[in-house]
XYZ file of C-alpha atoms in Angstrom:
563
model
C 18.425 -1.560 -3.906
C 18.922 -1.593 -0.120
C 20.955 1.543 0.744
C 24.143 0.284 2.960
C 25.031 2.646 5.299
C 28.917 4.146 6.338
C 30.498 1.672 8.669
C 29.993 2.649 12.237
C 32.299 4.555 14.469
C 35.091 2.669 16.595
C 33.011 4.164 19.353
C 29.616 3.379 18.147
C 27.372 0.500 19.907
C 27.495 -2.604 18.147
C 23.766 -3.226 16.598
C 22.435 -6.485 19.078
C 20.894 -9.473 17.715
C 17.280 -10.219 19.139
C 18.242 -13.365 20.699
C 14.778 -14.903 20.176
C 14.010 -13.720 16.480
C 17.059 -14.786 15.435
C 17.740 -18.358 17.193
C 13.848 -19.514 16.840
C 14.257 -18.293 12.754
C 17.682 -20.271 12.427
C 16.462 -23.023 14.359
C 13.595 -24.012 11.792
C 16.064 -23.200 8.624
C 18.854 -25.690 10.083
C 15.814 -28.466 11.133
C 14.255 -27.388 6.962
C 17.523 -27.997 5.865
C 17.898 -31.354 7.723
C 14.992 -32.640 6.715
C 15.650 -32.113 3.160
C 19.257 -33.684 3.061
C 18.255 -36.217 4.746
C 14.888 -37.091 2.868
C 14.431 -34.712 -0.105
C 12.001 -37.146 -1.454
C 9.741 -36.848 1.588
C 10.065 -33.315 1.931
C 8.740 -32.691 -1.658
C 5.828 -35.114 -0.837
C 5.016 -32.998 2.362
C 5.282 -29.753 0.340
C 2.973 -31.043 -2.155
C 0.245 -32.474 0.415
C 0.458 -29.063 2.001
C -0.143 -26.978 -1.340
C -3.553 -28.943 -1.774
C -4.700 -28.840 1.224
C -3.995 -25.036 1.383
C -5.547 -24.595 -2.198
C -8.601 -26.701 -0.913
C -8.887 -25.094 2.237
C -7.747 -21.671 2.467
C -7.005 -20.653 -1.712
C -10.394 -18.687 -1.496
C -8.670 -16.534 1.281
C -5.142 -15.592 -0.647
C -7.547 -14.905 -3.566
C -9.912 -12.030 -1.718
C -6.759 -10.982 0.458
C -4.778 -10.502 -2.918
C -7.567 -8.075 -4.720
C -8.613 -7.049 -1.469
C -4.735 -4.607 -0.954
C -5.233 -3.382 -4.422
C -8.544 -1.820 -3.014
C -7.266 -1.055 0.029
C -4.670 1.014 -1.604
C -6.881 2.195 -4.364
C -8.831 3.700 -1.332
C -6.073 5.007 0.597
C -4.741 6.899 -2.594
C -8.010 8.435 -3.010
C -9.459 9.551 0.028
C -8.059 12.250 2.619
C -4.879 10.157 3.896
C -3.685 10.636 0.806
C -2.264 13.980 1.513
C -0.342 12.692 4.714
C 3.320 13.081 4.140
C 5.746 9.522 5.038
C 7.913 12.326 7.468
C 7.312 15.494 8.809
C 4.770 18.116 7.543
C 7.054 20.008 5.509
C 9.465 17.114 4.682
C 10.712 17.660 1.236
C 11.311 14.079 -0.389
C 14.882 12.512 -0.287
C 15.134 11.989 -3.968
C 13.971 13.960 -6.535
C 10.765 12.807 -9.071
C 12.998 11.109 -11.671
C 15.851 9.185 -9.265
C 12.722 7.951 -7.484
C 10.924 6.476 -10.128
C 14.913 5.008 -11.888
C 14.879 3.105 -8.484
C 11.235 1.789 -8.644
C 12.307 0.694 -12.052
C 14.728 -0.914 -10.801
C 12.718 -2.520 -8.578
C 10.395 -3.373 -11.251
C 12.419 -5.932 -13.257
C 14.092 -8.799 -11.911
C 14.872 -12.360 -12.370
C 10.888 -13.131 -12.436
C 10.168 -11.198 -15.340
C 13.452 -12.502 -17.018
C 12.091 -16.141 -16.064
C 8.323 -15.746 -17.160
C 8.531 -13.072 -19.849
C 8.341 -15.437 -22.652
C 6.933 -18.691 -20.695
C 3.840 -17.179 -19.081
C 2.002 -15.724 -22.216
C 2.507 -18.565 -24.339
C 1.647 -21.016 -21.052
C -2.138 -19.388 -21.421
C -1.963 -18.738 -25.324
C -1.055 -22.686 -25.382
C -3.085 -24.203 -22.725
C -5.887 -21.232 -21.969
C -6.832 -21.066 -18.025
C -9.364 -24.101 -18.144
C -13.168 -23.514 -19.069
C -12.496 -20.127 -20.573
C -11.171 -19.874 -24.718
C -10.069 -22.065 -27.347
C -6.188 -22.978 -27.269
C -4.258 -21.259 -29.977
C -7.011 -19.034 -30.622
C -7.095 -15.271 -31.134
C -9.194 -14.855 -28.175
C -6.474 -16.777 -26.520
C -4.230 -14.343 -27.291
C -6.194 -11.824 -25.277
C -6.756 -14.235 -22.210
C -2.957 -14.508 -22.259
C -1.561 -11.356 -21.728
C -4.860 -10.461 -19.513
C -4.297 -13.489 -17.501
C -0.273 -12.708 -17.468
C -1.071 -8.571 -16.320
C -3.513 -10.248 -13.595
C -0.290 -11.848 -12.260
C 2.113 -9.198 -12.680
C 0.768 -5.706 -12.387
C -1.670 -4.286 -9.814
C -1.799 -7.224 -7.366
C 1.938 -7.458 -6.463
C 2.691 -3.869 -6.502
C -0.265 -3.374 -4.036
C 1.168 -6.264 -1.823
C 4.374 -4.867 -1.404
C 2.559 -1.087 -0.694
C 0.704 -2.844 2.001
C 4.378 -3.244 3.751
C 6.083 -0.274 2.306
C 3.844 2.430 3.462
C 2.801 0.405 7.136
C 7.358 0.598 7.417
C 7.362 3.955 6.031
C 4.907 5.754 7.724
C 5.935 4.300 11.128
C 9.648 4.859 10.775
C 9.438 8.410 9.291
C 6.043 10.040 10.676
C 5.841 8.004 14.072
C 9.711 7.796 14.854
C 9.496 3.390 15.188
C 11.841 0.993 14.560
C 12.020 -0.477 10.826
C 10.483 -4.035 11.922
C 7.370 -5.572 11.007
C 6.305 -6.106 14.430
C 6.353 -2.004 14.925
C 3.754 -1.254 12.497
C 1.310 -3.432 14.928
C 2.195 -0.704 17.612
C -1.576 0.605 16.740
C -3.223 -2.423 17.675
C -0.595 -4.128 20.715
C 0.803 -0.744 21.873
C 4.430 0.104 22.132
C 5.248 -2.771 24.769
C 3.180 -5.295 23.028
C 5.036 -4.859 19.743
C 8.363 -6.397 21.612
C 6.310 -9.432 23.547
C 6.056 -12.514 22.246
C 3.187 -11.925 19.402
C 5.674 -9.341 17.870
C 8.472 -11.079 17.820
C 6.400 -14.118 16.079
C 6.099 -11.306 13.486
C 9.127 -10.843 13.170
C 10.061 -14.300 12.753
C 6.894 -14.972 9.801
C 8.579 -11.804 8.123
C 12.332 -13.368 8.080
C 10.965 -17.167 7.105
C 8.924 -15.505 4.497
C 11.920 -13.029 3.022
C 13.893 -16.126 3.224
C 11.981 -18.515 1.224
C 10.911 -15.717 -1.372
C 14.446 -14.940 -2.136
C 15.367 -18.743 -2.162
C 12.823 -18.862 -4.927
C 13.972 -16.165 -6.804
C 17.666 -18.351 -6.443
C 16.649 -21.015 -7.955
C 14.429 -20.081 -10.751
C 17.161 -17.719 -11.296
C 19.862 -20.996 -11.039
C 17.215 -23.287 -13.807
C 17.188 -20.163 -16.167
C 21.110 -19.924 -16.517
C 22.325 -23.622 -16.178
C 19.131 -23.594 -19.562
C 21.595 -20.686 -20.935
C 24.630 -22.111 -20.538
C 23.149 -25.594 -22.216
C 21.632 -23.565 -25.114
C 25.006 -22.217 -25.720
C 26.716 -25.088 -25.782
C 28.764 -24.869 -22.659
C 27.553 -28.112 -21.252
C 25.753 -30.798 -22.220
C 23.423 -31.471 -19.425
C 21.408 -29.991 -16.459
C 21.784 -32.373 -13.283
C 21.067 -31.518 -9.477
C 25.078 -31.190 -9.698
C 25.151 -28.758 -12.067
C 22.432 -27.014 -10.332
C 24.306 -27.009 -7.046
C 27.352 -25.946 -8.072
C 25.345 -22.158 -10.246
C 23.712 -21.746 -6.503
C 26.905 -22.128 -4.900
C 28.809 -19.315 -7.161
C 25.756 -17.220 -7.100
C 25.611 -17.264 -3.415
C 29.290 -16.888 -2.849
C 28.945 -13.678 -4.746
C 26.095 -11.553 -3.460
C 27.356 -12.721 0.271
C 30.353 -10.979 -0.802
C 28.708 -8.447 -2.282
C 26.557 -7.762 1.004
C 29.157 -7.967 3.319
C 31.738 -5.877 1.592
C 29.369 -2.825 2.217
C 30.119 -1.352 -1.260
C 26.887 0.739 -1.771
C 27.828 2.431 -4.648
C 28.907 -1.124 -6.521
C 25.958 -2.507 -5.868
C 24.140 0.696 -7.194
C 26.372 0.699 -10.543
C 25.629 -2.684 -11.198
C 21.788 -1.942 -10.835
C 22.237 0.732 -12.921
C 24.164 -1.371 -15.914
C 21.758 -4.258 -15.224
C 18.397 -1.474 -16.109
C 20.597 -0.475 -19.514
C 21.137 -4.029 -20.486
C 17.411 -4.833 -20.046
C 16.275 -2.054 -21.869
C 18.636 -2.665 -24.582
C 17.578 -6.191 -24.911
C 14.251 -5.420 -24.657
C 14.553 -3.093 -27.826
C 16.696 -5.394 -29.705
C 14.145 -7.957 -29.179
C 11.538 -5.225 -30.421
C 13.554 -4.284 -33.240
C 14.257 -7.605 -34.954
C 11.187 -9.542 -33.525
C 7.581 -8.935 -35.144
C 7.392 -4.900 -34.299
C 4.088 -4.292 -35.168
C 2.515 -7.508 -33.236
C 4.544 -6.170 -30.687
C 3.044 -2.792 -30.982
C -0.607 -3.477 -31.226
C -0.554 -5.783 -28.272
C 0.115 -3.136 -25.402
C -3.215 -1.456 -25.589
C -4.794 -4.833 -26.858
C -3.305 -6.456 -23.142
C -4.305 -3.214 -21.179
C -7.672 -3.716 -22.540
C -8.294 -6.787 -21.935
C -6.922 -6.407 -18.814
C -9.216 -4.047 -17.502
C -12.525 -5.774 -19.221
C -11.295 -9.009 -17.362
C -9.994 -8.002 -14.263
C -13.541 -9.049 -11.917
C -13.769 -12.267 -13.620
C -10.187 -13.395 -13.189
C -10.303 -11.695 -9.419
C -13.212 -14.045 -8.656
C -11.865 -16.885 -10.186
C -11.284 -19.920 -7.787
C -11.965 -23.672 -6.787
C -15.612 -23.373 -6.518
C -16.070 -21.695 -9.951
C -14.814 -24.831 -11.936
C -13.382 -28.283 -11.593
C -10.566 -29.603 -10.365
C -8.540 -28.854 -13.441
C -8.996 -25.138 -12.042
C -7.805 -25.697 -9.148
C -4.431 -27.327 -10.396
C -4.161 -24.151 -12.791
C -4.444 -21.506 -9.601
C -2.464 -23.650 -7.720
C 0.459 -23.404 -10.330
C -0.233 -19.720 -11.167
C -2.488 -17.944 -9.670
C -1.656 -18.857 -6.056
C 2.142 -19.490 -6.379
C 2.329 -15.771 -7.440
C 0.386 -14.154 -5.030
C 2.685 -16.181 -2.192
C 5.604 -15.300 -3.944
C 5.269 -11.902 -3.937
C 3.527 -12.028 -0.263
C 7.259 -13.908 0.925
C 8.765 -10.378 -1.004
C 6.556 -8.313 0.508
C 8.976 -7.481 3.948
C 12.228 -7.530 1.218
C 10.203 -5.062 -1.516
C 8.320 -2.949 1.114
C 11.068 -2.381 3.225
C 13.449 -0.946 -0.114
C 10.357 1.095 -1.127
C 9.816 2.436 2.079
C 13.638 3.726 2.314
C 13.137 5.398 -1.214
C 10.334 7.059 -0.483
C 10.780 9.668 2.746
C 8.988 12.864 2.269
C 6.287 11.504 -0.456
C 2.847 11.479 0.375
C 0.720 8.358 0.786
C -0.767 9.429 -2.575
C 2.975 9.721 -4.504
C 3.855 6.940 -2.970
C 0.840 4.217 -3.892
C 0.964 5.826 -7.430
C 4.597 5.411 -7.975
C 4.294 2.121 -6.918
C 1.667 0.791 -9.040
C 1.714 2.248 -12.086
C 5.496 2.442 -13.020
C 6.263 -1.170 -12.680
C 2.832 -1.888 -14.370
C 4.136 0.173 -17.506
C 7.172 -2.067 -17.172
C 5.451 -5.272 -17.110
C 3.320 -4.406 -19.916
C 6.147 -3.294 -22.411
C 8.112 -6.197 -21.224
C 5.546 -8.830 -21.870
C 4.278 -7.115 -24.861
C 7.677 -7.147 -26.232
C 8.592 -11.190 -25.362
C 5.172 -12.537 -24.978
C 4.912 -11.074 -28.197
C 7.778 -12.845 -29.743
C 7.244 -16.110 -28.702
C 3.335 -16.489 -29.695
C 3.933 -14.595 -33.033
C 6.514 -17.401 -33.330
C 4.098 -20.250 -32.120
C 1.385 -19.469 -34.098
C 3.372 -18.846 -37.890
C 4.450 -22.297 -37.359
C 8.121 -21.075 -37.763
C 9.730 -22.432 -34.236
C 7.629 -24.551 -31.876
C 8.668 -22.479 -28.825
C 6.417 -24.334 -26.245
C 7.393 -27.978 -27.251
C 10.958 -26.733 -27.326
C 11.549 -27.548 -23.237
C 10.758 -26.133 -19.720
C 9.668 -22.328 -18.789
C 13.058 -21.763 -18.276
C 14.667 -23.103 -22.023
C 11.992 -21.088 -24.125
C 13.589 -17.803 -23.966
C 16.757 -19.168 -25.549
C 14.371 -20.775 -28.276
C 13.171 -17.206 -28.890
C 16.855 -15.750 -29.085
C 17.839 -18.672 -31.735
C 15.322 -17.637 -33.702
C 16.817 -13.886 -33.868
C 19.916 -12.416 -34.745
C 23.349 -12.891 -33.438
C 21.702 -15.848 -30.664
C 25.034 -16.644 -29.112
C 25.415 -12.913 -27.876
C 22.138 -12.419 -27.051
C 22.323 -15.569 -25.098
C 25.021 -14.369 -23.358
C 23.405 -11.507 -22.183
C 20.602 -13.418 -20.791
C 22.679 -15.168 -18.889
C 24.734 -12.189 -17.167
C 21.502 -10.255 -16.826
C 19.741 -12.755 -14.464
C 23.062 -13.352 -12.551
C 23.043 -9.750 -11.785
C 20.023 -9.426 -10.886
C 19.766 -11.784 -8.224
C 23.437 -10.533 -7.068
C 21.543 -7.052 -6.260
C 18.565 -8.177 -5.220
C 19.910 -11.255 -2.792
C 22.311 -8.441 -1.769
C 19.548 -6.240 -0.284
C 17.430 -9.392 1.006
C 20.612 -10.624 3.183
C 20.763 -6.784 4.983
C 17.292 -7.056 5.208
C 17.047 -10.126 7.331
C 20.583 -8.841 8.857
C 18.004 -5.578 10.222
C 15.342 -8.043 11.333
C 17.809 -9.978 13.267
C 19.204 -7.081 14.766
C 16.344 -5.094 15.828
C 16.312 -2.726 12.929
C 19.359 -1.794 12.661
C 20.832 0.374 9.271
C 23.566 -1.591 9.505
C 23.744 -5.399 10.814
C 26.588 -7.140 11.800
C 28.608 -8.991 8.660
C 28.609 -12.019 10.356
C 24.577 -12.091 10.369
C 24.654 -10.566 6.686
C 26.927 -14.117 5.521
C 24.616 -16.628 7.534
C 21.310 -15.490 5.782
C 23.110 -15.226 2.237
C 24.177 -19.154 2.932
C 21.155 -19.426 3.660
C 19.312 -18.292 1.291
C 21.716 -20.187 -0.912
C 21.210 -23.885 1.197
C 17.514 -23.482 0.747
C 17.219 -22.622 -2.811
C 19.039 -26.129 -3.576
C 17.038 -27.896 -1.018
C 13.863 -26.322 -3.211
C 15.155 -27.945 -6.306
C 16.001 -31.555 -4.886
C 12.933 -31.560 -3.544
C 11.002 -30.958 -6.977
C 12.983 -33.910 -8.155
C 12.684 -34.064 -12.434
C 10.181 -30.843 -11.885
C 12.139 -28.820 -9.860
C 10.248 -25.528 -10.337
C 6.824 -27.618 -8.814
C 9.236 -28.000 -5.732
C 9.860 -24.192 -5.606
C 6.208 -23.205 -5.883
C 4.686 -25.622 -3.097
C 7.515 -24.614 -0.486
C 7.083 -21.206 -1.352
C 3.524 -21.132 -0.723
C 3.892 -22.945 2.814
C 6.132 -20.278 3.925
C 3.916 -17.241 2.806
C 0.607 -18.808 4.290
C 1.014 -17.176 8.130
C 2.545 -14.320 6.394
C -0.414 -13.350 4.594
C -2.767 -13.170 8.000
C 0.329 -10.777 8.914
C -0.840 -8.524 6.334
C -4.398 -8.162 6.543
C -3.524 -7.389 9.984
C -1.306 -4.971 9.227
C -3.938 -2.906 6.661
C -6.043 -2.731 9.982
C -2.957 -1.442 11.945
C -2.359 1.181 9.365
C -5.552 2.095 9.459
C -6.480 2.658 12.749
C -2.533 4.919 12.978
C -3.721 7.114 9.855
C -7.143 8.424 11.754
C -4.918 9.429 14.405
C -2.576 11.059 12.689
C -2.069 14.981 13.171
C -2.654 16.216 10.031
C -5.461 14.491 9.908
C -6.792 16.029 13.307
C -5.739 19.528 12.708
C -7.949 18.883 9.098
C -10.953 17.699 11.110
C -10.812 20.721 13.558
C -10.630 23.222 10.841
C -13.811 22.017 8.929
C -15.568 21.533 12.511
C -14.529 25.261 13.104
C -15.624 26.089 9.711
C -19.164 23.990 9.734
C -19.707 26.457 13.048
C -18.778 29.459 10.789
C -21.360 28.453 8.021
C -24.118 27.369 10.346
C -24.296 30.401 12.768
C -23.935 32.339 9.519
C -27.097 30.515 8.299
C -29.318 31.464 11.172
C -28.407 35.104 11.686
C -31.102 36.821 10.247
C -30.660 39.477 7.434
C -31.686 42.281 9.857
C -32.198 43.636 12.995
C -35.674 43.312 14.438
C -35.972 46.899 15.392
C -34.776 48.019 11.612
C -37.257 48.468 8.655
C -36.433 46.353 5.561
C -35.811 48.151 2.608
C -38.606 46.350 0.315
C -41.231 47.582 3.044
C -39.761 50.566 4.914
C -42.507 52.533 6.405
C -42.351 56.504 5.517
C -40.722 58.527 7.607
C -42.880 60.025 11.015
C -42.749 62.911 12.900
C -42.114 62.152 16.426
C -43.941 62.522 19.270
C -43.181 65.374 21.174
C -40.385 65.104 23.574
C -39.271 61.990 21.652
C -35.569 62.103 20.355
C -35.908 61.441 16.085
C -34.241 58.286 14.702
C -30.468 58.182 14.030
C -29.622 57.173 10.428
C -26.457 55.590 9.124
């Protein structure tokens, strides 16, 4: 993911920590963390009370903010900033066509779509978003994957391209720092970007990377301690048990991060990508191929037909059993991926020098679209073809996280496969926390490539502290704990973003391409209207239609010159 950088000279400054940004940030983990060992039960009451009142209040807003960046990158891809290059004008881009679209595949998969691959289309082909299709229906089947697409394909990919390109085209094309803050330089100047209303940026962006990769822990941490049950290496899940996966996981990707082995870290993405794909076509293989098959362009479809309706769809368009569904869907994704957004936008933006705004918002959404709907195609698939032949009843077989190893039981050679579940999530929060620690690390230190090692350990511990806090304080429905805390954090962060399209916005019409374009067609709109109102011919010269016959002159009188 995050590209770590050669360690510094002996005689190179030490990167500084932002004194403010980083106590006020650690100051509100340790009093979060307080709270929760001290009163988990109270905490998760708090979280909850907070998640309906935001739903009640303010769910319309992350609804119309969510569709409204996949328009607003829609439109930027489209219209003339588009052409403008994230460096200079005749930048070439740092990685060629097919390395840059490995690494957005890489950034594509991830513990998420190992978590809800099989759980979220057989959540809707079970229980149907409310007031829309029959449960268990073949129209269900459609409002599942559309519903699961919704979630997973346009609208977080144009969240995190809200961030990436605002980093990228500031860093690269206007020379800034690689902080949040810096892309408001449009709209507070170059001083106001380091007052106090920037470094409150700053501080939303770290709270929000933190709690977004804390989630990603311990969904991560349910899914394997599920594993390691379903393969019979213990007999029970207990906050113990939990505790102890979040402690090894932690332990290694703060090692991981602070050892400052790039190239490890960039092997081990690379096995992890070969491991998924290979899973994913074993599961293709021996599952139900043809289901499989048939249900890509049957999802895409109904994708597409459904897309307004499920963009509309919110408290006031139903009861309150709609508002519990988009509180536990709907709305926890779109603040999950708004808490990635300064983690994801911040890799994409480093991957990406020398594209053009257009390469860059089409790379972006389209490639991990394909990849989410293969992926859920392919396990989605599975599961319902599974659910509805009446051979396994994978919903009533546990939680989100147990019915994946359902599926695998029901294949060949389960323990193995199993296995490889298990190692596959592990590494892929071990990357991806990697490149979230040295992220926070650069926010701390005022963008530096390469924070301190001390500031890299603190944020992976954490991250680590945080996730388990999430998980006491869901009590017996620890993921419910995970979604309301989540959404709290990613609530200011949002405003942040909307914001930050008008930022972008207002930089882009003063960019110099841009300017040099608009001169040329004012230059030529001269050219073609003076052309317009010259007149064919000379006053003084006879047309050719209605040339009068040559005369004789008048005496003394000199006779015409011809051409």
């Amino acid at each position: 993911m995050e590209e770590q950088p050669a360690s510094p000279s002996p005689g190179a400054a030490r990167p500084a920590t932002d004194r403010v940004i980083f106590g006020v940030t650690a100051l509100l983990v340790l009093f979060f963390l307080g709270w929760g060992i001290a009163s988990p039960v109270t905490l998760g009451t708090f979280a909850e009370a907070g998640l309906r009142w935001a739903v009640d209040g303010i769910g319309w807003g992350f609804a119309l903010a969510a569709t409204g960046f996949v328009v607003f990158v829609g439109w930027l891809a489209l219209s003339r900033y588009g052409a403008i290059p994230l460096g200079g004008d005749d930048e070439q881009p740092e990685f060629h066509t097919l390395s840059w679209i490995a690494m957005m595949f890489i950034a594509g998969m991830g513990i998420g779509l190992m978590f809800f691959g099989v759980a979220e289309p057989l959540a809707h082909y079970v229980q149907p978003p409310p007031e829309t299709v029959p449960p268990l229906s073949q129209a269900a089947v459609r409002t599942s994957f559309a519903t699961t697409l919704f979630h997973w394909a346009l609208h977080p990919w144009a969240i995190y391209a809200v961030v990436g390109l605002a980093i990228a085209y500031g860093a690269f094309r206007r020379g800034r720092r690689q902080m949040i803050s810096s892309t408001f330089v449009p709209l507070l100047g170059r001083r106001g970007a380091v007052t106090p209303l920037g470094k409150v940026i700053d501080i939303l962006a770290l709270l929000a990377t933190l709690f977004g990769s804390s989630a990603s822990l311990g969904i991560g941490t349910l899914q394997i301690s599920s594993g390691m049950r379903s393969a019979g290496w213990i007999d029970a899940v207990g906050t113990p048990v939990l505790v102890l996966i979040i402690g090894v996981l932690t332990i290694c990707f703060v090692a991981s991060a602070a050892s400052g082995v790039a190239r490890g870290i960039q092997w081990l993405s690379g096995i992890n990508v070969v491991l998924a794909a290979l899973l994913a076509l074993f599961v293709l293989i021996t599952g139900p191929s043809v289901f499989i098959l048939s249900l890509i362009p049957t999802s895409v479809g109904s994708y597409v037909s459904d897309f307004a309706e499920m963009a509309a769809r919110s408290g006031a368009t139903g009861s309150e059993a709609v508002d519990e569904w988009l509180s536990s869907w709907t709305i926890f994704y779109w603040a999950w991926w708004i808490s990635w957004a300064p983690f994801v936008g911040t890799f994409l933006a480093r991957i990406s020098r020398g594209r053009t705004i257009r390469q860059f918002i089409g790379g972006v959404l389209l490639v991990p679209s394909a990849v989410s709907v293969a992926w859920f195609a392919i396990f989605g698939g599975t599961a319902i073809d599974l659910q509805r032949g009446g051979a396994v009843d994978v919903a009533g077989s546990g939680n989100e996280e147990v019915q994946i190893f359902t599926v695998i039981r029901a294949l060949p050679i389960p323990t193995v496969i199993t296995v490889l579940v298990i190692v596959l999530v592990a590494i892929f929060f071990v990357t991806g926390a990697d490149s979230a620690s040295l992220v926070m690390g650069k926010f701390s230190q005022r963008g530096t490539i390469s924070p301190r090692k001390w500031m890299i350990v603190f944020w992976g511990v954490a991250t680590g502290s945080v996730a388990a806090i999430m998980l006491m304080s869901g009590g017996d429905h620890a993921l419910e704990g995970i979604q309301n805390l989540t959404f709290l954090a990613s609530v200011p962060f949002a405003l942040v973003m909307v914001l930050m399209c008008v930022a972008l916005t207002k930089d882009l019409r003063t960019d110099s391409l841009i300017h040099r374009r608009e001169r040329a067609e004012q230059i030529l709109a001269k050219l073609v209207d003076a052309d317009e109102h010259e007149p064919a011919h000379r006053d003084d010269e006879p047309r050719d239609n209605d040339a009068e016959p040559p005369r004789t002159p008048p005496r003394g009188e000199n006779p015409p010159e011809h051409d």
